[in-house]
Coordinates of C-alpha atoms in Angstrom, one line a residue:
X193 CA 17.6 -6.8 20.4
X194 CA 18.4 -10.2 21.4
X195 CA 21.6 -10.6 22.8
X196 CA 24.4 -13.6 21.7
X197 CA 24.2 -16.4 23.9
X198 CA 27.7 -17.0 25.6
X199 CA 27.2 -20.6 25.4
X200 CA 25.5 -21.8 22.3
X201 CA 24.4 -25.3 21.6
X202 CA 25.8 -26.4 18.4
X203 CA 23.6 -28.7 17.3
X204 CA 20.7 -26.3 18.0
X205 CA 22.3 -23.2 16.5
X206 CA 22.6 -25.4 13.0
X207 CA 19.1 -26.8 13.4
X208 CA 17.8 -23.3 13.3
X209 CA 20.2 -22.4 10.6
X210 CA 18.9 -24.7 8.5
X211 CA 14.9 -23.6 9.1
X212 CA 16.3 -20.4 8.4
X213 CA 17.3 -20.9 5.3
X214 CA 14.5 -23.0 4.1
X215 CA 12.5 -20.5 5.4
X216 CA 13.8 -17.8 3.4
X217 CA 13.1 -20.5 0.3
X218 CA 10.0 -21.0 0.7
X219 CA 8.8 -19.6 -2.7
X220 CA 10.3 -22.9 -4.0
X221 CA 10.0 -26.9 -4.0
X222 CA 12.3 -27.4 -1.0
X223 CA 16.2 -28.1 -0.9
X224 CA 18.9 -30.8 -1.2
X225 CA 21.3 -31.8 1.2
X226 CA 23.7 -30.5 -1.6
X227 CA 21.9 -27.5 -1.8
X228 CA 22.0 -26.8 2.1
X229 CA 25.7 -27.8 2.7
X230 CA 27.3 -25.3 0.1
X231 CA 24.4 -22.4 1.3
X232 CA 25.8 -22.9 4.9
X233 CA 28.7 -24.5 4.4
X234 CA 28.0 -27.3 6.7
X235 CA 28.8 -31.1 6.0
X236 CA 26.5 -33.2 4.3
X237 CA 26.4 -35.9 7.2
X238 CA 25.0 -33.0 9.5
X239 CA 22.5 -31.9 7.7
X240 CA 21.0 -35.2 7.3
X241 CA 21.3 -35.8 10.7
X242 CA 19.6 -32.4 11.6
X243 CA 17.0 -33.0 9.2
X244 CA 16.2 -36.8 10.2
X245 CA 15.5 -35.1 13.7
X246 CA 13.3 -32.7 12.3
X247 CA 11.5 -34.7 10.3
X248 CA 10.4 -36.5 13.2
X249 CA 9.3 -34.1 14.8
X250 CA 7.5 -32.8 11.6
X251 CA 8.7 -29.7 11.4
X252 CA 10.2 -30.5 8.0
X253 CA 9.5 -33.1 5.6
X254 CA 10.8 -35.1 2.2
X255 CA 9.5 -34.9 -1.2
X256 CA 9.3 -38.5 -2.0
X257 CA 10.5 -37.9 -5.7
X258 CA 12.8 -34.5 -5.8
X259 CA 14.1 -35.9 -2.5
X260 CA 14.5 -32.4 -1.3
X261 CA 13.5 -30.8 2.2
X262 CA 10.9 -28.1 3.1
X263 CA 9.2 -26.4 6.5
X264 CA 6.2 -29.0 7.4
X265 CA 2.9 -28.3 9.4
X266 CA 4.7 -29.1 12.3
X267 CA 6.3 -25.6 12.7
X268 CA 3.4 -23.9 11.6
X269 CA 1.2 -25.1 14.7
X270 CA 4.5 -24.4 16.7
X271 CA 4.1 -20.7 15.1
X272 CA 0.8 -20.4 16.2
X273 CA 1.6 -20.0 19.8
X274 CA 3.5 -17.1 18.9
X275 CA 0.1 -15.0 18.5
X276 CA -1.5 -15.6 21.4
X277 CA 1.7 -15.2 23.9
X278 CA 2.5 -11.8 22.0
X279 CA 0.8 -9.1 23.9
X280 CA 1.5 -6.6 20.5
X281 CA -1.0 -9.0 18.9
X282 CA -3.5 -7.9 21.3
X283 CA -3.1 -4.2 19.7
X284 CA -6.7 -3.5 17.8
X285 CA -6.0 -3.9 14.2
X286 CA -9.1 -1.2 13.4
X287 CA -6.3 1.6 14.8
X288 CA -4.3 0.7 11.9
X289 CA -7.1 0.5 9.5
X290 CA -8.7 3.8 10.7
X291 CA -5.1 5.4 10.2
X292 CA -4.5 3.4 6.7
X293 CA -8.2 5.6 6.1
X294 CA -8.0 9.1 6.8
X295 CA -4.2 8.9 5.1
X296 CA -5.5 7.1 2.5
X297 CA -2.3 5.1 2.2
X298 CA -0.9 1.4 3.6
X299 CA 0.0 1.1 7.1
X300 CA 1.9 -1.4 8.4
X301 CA 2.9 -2.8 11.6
X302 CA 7.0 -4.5 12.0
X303 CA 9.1 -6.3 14.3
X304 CA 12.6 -7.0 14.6
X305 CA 14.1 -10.2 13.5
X306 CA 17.5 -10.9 13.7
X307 CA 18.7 -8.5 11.0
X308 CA 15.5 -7.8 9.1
X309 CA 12.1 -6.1 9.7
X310 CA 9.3 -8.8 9.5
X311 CA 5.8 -7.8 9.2
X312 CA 3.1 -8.5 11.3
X313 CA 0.3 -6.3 10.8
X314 CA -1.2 -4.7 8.0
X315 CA -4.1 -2.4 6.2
X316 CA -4.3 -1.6 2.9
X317 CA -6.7 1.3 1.6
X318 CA -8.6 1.0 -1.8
X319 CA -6.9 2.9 -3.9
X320 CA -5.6 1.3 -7.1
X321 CA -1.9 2.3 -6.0
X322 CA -0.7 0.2 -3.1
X323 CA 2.3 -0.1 -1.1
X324 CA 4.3 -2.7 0.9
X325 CA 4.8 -6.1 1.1
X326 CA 2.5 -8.7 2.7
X327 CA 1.8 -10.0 6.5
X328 CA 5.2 -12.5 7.2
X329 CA 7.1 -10.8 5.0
X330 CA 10.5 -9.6 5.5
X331 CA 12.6 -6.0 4.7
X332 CA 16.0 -4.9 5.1
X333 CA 16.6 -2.7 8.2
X334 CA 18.8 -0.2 7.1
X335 CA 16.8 0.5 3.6
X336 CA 13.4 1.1 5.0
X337 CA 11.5 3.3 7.8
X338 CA 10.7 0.8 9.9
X339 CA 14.0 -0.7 9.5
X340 CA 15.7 2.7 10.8
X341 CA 13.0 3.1 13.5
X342 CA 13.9 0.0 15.4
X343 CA 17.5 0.0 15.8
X344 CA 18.1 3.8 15.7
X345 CA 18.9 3.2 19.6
X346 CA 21.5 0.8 19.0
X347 CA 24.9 2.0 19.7
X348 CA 27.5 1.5 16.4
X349 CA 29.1 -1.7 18.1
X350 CA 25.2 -3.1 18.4
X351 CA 24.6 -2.5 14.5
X352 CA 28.2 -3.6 13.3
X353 CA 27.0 -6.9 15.2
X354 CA 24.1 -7.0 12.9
X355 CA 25.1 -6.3 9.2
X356 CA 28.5 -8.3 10.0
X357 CA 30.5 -5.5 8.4
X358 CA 30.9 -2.2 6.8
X359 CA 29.3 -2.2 3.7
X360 CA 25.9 -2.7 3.6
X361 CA 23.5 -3.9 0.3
X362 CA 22.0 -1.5 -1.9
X363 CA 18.9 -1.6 -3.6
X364 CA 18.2 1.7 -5.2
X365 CA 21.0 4.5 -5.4
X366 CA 19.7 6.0 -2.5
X367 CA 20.8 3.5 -0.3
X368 CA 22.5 4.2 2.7
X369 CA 25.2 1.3 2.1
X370 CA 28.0 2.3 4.5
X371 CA 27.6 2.1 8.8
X372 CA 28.9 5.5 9.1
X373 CA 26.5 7.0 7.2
X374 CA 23.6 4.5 8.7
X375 CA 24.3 5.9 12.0
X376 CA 24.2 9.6 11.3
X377 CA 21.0 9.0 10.1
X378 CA 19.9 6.9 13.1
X379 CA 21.1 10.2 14.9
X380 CA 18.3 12.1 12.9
X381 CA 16.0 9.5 13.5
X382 CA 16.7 10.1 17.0
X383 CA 16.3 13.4 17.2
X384 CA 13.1 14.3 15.1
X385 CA 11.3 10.7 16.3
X386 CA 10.4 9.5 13.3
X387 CA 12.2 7.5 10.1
X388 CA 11.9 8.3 6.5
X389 CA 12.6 6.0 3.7
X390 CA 13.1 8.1 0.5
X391 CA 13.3 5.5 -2.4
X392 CA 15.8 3.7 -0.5
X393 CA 14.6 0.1 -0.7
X394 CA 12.0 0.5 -3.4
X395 CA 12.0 3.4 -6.4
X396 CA 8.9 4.9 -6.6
X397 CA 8.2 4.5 -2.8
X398 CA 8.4 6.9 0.4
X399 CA 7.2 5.9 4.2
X400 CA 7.4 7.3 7.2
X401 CA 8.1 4.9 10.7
X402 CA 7.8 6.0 14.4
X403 CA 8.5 3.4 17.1
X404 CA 6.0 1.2 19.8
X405 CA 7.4 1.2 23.2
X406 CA 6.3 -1.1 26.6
X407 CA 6.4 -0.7 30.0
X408 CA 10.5 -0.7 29.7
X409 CA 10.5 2.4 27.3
X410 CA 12.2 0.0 24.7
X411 CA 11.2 -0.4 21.3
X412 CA 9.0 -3.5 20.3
X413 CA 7.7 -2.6 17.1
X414 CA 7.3 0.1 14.5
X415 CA 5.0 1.1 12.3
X416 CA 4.9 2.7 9.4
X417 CA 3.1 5.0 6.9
X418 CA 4.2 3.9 3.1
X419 CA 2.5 5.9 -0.1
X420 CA 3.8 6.2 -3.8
X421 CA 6.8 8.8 -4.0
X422 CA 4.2 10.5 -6.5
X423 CA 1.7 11.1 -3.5
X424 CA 4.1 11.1 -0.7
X425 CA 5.3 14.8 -0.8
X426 CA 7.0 16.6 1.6
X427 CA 3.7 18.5 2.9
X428 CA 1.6 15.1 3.2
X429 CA 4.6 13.6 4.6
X430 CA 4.5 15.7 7.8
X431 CA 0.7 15.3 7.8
X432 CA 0.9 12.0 8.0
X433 CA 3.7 12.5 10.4
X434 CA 1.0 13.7 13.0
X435 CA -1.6 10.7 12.2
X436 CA 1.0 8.4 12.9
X437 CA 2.6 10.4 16.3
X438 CA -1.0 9.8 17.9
X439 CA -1.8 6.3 16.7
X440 CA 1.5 5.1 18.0
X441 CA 1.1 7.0 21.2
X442 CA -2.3 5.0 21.6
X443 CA -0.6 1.8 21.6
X444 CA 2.5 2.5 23.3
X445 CA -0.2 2.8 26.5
X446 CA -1.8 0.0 25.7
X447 CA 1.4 -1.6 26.1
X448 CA 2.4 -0.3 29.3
X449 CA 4.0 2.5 28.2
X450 CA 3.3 6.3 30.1
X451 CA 3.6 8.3 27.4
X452 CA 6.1 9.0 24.4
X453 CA 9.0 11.1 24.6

């Protein structure tokens, strides 16, 4: 969990705010200056400052006609470095793929970003029902296994810092939508060693989440074990419970780490 910096640079903290946000949009053609001062709430005269700047540095660029902004190739070769100074992306994928097999279900590798879980790695199995979202794509941390998995070591002061308030959003009605109740069940997550997402972000959808630790002992990643409700009983629940225990324990050495509690 990165920490807030005491002294942050202005400029810079709003330059990243804004390839956040267009980041988050990237399913559309770009936006306005409009568009990005009443999403942020920052003045006009910024933002086209802050995107001039960018622009020469092509990590965004303006559609001649529709005028309006989006992420350029820039960024992307700047994202690129990311992989090879990451030692989790040295993990061999075929562990994930040989788990995904003998469950018979998705398996997928996450991160934490900010407040969200972002996925990295993934393997789907064959079967006509699959589960998940896709590599680079983003979930809700307090909805979804992985989610739980990776902050279930934060103390409550840590996790009102992230959600920015009580409530939190639902998206089924199993939804853990208040921090009390998030952190009694980051207390069970602490003490069996393993998340469970029952329908909570998605209906129709269970998973099951145990952490990746380094050298430090702290958590870098999680990963996850996610199966149609249908299939996902109980029984096949701990099953997969024990797959997933031994795969994660595999690369928690290869990371540095002596063993798993």
């Amino acid at each position: 969990m990165n920490k807030k910096p005491n002294y942050p640079v202005l400029t810079l903290q709003k330059s990243l705010e804004i390839i956040d946000i267009l980041a988050k949009n990237s399913n559309n053609r770009g936006l306005g200056i409009s568009e990005l001062s009443r999403m942020l709430d920052m003045g006009k005269s910024t933002i086209h400052r802050i995107l001039d700047t960018l622009a020469y540095f092509k990590y965004v660029e303006k559609d001649a006609i529709t005028e309006k902004y989006k992420l350029s190739w820039g960024l992307f070769n700047v994202g690129q470095a990311v992989p090879k100074q990451n030692q989790l992306t040295g993990v061999d994928n075929q562990l994930l793929k040989d788990l995904s097999n003998r469950c018979q279900e998705t398996v997928n590798m996450g991160v934490l970003a900010r407040n969200e879980v972002v996925i990295i790695a993934k393997s789907d199995t064959k079967t006509n029902l699959k589960a998940g979202i896709e590599i680079g794509g983003r979930e809700p941390l307090h909805a979804t296994a992985m989610g739980k998995t990776l902050i279930h070591e934060l103390d409550k002061e840590e996790l009102a810092r992230i959600f920015e308030g009580e409530t939190l959003p639902s998206f089924t009605p199993n939804t853990l939508t208040s921090l009390d109740a998030l952190v009694k069940e980051l207390e069970k997550v602490k003490q069996q060693g393993f998340a469970v997402d029952d329908e909570e972000y998605c209906l129709g959808l269970r998973c099951i989440a145990m952490p990746l630790r380094d050298y430090t002992n702290g958590i870098v990643a999680a990963v996850s074990i996610s199966a149609p409700a249908l299939r996902m009983n109980y029984s096949k629940l701990m099953e997969a419970k024990e797959e997933l225990a031994a795969v994660c324990k595999t690369i928690s050495q290869y990371l540095g780490h002596p063993g798993m509690p």
